[in-house]
Short mmCIF file of C-alpha atoms in Angstrom, two decimals:
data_model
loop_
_atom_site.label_atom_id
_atom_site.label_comp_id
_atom_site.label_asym_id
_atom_site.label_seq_id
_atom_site.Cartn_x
_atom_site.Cartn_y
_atom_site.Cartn_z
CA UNK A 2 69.46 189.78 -82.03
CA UNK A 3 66.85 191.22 -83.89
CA UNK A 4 68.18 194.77 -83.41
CA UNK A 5 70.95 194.54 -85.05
CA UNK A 6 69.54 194.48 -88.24
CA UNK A 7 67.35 197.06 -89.44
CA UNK A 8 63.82 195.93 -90.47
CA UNK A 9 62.32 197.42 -93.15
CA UNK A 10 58.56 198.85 -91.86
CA UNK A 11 57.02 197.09 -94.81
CA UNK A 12 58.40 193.52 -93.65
CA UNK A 13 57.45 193.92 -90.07
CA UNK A 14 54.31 191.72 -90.63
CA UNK A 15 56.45 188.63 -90.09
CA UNK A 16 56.28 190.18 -86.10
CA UNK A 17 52.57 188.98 -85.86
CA UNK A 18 53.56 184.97 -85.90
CA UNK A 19 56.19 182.56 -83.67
CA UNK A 20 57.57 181.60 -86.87
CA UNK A 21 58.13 184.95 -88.13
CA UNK A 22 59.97 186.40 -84.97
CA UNK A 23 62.20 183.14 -85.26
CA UNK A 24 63.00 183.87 -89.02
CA UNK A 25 63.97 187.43 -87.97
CA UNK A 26 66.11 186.23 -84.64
CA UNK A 27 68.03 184.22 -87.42
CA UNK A 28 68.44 186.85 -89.98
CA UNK A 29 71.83 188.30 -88.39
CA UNK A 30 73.60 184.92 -88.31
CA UNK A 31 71.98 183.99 -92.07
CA UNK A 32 73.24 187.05 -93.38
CA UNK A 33 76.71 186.54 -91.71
CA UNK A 34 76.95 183.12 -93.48
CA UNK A 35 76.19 184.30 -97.13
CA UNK A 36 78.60 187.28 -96.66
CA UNK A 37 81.12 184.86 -96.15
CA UNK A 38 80.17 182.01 -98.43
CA UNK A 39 79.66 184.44 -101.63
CA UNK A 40 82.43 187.16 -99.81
CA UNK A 41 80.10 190.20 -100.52
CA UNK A 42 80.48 193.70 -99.29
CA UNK A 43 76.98 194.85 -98.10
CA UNK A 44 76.88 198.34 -99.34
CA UNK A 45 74.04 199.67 -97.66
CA UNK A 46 70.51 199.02 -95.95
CA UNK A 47 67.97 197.09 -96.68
CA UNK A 48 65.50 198.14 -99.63
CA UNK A 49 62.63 199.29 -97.81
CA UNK A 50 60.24 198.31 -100.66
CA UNK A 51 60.52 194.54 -99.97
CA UNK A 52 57.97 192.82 -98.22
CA UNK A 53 58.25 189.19 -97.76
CA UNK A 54 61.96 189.06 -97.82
CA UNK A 55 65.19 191.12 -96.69
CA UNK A 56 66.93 191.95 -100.13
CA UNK A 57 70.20 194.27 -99.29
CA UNK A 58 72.62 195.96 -102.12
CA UNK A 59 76.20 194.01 -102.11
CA UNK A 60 79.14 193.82 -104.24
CA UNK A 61 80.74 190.49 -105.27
CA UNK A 62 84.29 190.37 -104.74
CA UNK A 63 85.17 191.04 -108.39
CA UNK A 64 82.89 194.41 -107.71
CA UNK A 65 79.82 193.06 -109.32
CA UNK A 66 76.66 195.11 -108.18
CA UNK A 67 73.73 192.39 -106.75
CA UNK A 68 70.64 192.31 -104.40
CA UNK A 69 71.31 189.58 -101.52
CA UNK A 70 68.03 188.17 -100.99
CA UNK A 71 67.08 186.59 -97.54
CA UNK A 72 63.22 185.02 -98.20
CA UNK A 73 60.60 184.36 -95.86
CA UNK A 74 60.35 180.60 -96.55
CA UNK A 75 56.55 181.09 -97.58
CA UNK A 76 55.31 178.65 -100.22
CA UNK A 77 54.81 181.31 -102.81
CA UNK A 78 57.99 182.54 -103.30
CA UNK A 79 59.93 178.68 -103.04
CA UNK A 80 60.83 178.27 -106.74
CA UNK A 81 62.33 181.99 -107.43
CA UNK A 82 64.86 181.17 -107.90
CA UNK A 83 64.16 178.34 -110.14
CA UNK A 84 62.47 180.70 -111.93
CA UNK A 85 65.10 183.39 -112.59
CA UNK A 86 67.48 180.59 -113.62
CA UNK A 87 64.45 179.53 -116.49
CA UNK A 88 64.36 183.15 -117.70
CA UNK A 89 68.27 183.25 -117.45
CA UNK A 90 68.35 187.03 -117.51
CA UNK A 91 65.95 186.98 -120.80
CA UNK A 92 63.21 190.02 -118.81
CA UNK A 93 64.34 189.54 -115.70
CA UNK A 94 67.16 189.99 -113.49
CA UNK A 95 69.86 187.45 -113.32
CA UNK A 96 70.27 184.67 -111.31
CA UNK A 97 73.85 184.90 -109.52
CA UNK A 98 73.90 182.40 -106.82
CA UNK A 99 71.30 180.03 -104.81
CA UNK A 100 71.14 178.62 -101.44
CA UNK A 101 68.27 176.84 -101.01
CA UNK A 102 68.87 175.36 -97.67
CA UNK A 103 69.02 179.03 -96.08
CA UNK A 104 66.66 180.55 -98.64
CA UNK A 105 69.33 183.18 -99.60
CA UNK A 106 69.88 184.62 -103.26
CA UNK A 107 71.94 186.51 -104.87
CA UNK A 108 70.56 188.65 -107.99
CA UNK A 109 71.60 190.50 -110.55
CA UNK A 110 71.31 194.80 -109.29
CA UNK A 111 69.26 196.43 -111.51
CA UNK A 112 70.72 200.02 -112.30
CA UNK A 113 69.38 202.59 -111.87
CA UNK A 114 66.56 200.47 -110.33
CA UNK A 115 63.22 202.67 -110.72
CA UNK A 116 60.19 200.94 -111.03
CA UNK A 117 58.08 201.07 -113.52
CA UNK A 118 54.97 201.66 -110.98
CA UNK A 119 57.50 204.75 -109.65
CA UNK A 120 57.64 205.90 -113.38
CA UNK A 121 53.92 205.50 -113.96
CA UNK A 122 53.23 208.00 -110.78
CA UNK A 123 55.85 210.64 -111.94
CA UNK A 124 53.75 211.18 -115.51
CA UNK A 125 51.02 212.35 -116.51
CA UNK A 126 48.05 209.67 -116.12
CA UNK A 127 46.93 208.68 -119.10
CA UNK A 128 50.43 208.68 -120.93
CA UNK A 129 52.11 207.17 -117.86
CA UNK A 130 49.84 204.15 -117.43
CA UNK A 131 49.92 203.14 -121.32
CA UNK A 132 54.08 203.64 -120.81
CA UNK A 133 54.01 200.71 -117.77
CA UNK A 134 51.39 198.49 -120.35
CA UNK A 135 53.89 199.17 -123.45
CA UNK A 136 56.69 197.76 -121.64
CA UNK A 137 55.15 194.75 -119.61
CA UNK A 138 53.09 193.62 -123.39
CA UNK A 139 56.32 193.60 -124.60
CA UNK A 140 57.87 191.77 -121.53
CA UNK A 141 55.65 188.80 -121.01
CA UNK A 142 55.20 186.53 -124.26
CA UNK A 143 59.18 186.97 -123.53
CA UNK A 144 58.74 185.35 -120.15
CA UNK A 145 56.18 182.61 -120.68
CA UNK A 146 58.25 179.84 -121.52
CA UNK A 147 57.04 175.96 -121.54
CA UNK A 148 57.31 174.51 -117.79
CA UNK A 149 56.29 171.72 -115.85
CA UNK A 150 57.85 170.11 -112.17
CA UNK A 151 58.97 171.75 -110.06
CA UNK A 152 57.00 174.72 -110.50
CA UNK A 153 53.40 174.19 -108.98
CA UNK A 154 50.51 173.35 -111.22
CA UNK A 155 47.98 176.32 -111.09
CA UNK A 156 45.44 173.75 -111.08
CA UNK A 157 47.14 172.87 -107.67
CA UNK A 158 47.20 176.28 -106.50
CA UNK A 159 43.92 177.36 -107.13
CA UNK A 160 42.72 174.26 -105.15
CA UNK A 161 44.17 175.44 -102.22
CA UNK A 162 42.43 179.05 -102.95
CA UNK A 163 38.96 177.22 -103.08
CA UNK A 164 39.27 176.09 -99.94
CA UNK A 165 40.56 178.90 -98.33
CA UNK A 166 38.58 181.54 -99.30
CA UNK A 167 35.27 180.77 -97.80
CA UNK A 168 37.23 179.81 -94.16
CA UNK A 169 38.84 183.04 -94.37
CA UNK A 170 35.84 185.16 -94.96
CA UNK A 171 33.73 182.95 -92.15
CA UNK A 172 36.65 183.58 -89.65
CA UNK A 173 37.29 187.49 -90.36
CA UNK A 174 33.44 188.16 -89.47
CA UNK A 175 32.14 188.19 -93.03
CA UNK A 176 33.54 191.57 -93.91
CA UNK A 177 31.87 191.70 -97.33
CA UNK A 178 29.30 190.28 -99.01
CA UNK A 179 29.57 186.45 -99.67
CA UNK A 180 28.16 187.01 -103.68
CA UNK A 181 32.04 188.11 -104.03
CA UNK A 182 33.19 184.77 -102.54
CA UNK A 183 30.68 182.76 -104.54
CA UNK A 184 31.73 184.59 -107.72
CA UNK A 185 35.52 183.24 -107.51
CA UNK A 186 34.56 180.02 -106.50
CA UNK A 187 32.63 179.64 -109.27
CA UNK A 188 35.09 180.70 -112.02
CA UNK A 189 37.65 178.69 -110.47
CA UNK A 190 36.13 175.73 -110.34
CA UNK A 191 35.23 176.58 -114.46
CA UNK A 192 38.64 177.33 -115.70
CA UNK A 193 41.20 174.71 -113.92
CA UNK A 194 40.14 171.48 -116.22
CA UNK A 195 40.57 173.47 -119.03
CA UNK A 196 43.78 175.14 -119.48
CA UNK A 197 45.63 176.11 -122.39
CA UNK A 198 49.82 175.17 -122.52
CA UNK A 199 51.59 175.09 -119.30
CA UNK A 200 54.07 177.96 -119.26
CA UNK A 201 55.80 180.15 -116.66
CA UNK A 202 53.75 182.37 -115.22
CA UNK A 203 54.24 185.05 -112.05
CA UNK A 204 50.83 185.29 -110.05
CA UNK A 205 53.14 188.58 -108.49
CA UNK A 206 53.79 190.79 -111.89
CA UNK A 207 52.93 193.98 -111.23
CA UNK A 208 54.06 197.75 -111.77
CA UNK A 209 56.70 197.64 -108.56
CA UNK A 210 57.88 194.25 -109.53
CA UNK A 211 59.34 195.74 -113.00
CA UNK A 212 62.70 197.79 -112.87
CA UNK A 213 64.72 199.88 -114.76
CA UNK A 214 68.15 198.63 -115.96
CA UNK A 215 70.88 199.23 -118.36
CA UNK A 216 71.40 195.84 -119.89
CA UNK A 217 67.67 195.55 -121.17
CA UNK A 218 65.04 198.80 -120.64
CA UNK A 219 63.47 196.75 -117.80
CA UNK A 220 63.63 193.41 -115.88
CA UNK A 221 61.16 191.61 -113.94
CA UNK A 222 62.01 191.26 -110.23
CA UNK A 223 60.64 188.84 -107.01
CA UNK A 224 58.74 186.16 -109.20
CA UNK A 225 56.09 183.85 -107.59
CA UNK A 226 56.21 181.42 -110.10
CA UNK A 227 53.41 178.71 -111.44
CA UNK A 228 53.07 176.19 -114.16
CA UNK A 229 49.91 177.70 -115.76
CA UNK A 230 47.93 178.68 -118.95
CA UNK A 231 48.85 182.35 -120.20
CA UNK A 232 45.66 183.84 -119.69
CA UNK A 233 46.11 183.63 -115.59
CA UNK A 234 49.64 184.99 -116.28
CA UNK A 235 48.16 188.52 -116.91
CA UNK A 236 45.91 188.82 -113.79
CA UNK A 237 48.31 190.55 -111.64
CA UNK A 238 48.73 193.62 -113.67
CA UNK A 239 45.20 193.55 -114.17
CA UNK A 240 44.02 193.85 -110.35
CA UNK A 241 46.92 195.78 -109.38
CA UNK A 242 46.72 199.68 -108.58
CA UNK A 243 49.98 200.53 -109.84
CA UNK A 244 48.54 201.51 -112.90
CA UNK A 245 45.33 203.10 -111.90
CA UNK A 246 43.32 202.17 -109.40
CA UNK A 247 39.86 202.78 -110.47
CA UNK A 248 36.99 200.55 -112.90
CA UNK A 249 38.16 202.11 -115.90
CA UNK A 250 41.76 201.45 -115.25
CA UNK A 251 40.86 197.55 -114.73
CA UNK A 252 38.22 197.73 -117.88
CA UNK A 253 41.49 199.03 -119.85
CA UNK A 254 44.07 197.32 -118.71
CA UNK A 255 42.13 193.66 -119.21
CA UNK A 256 40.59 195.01 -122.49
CA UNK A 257 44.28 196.18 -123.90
CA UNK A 258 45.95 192.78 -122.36
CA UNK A 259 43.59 190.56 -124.14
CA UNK A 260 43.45 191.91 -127.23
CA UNK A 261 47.38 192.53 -127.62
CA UNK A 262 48.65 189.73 -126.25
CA UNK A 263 45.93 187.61 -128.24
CA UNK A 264 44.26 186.15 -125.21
CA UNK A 265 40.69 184.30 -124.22
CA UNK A 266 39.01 187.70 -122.49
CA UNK A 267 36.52 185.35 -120.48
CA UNK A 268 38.83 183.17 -119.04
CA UNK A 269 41.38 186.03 -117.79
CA UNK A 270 38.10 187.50 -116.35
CA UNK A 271 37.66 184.74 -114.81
CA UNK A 272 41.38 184.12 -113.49
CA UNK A 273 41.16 187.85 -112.35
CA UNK A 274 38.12 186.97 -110.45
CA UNK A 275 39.14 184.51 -108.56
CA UNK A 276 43.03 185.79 -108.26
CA UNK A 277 41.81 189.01 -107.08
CA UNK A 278 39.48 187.25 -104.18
CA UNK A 279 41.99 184.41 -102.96
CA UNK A 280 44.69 187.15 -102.41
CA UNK A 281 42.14 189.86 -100.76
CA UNK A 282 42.77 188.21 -97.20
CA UNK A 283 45.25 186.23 -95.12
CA UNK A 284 44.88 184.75 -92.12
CA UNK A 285 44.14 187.46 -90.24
CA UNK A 286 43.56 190.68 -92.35
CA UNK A 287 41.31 192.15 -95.41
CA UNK A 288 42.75 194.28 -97.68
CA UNK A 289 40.21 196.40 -99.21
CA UNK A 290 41.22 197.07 -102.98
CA UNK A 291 41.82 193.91 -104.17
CA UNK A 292 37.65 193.28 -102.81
CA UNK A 293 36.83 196.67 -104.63
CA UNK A 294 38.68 195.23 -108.11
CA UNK A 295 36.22 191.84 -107.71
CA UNK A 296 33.58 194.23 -108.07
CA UNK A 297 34.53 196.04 -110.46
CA UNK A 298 35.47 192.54 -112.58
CA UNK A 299 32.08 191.47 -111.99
CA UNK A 300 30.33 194.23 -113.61
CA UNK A 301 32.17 193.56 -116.52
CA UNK A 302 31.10 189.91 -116.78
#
């Protein structure tokens, strides 16, 4: 039963849909079976900060510190795995063990584990936001390596934003103005055609997803990987509040990103543009900052 597990609050989303209550009614038995087919220890509860899976600290049998990962099969997160296995501990955390039939993982434990977003709020502002930029500049040209199949085109993906978005913002009663919706649309329909090299990028990157460790100064965690051009690879940190929330934050953070990492400014406007709107709703909810970033991105257009 569901009870005998404890939920993390931020994962209790999954309540709202059939198939979510049936993932969590399976969770007990699904963690039984990789306990036994890996013969971990689970050491404690679940990290509270995860939200579309149920990631636990274990030891291997040899006393080897990991994360089990159970994932909500959602389609973003389907080739994580795939992804930490590219990166093969190179930024990121290491791939241990996959089973892709019960969407379980085993990762590498980063130690001691504090995010970089965590870091970023202890400091003072200024200072603590160019910290978190230093260290993702100097994580991602490590991370965007040449890629095709499996991973999915972003071509692909931003497709299936397209046509989303304007259903989504029809069904939740309009709740802001359509010029925002228009806007992405637009830019996506610009930039897909006309991509630079298809590398490895993580539409997910962001201050929280970036931990402290002891084998390299800081790995990337959770990747929702796509086979994309490296401007788009940058938009996450860009729209994300984990490093300032506020239109001089975003001005900085896209000006600093483009001009360090040597990228075309217009098109990771336009990638933030249309990023930022597709992932400002779901089926049934707004969230209000990521509509507040579009704004702010379209001033500076």
């Amino acid at each position: 039963m569901e009870t005998e597990l404890e939920i993390p609050e931020r994962l209790g989303w999954v309540r709202r849909a059939p198939a979510g209550r049936a993932w969590l009614a399976a969770l007990p038995s699904r963690l039984a079976e990789c306990v036994g087919q890996w013969g971990l220890r689970v050491t404690g509860p679940p990290f509270p900060y995860a939200f579309a899976s149920l990631a636990l600290p274990a030891e291997l049998p040899d006393g080897t510190r990991a994360v089990l990962k159970l994932q909500y099969p959602d389609d973003d997160s389907v080739h994580e795995a795939t992804a930490l296995a590219c990166w093969a501990g190179e930024g990121a955390a290491r791939l241990l063990a996959h089973d892709p039939g019960r969407r379980a993982l085993l990762v590498e434990r980063c130690d001691p584990g504090t995010s970089l977003h965590t870091i970023a709020q202890a400091g003072t502002l200024a200072g603590a936001q160019k910290e978190g930029l230093d260290a993702i500049i100097g994580l991602l040209p490590r991370l965007w390596r040449p890629v095709g199949a499996p991973f999915t085109p972003l071509a692909e993906e931003a497709a299936g934003w397209s046509e989303r978005l304007p259903v989504r913002w029809a069904r939740l009663g309009r709740p802001f103005e359509r010029r925002l919706v228009d806007a992405a649309l637009g830019r996506l329909a610009e930039l897909v055609d006309a991509q630079g090299e298809q590398v490895l990028v993580n539409q997910d990157l962001h201050a929280g997803n970036i931990l402290r460790a002891t084998r390299e100064p800081w790995l990337v965690i959770d990747p929702k990987p796509l086979a994309g051009e490296r401007e788009f690879g940058v938009v996450a940190i860009i729209r994300g509040p984990e490093l300032g929330h506020s239109p001089a934050a975003v001005r900085w953070r896209l000006d600093r990103l483009t001009d360090e990492l040597s990228l075309d400014r217009e098109r990771v406007l336009g990638w933030a543009i249309g990023h930022t709107m597709a992932w400002s709703m779901t089926e049934d909810m707004v969230f209000t900052h990521p509509v507040d970033v579009t704004r702010w991105l379209l001033d500076l257009d």
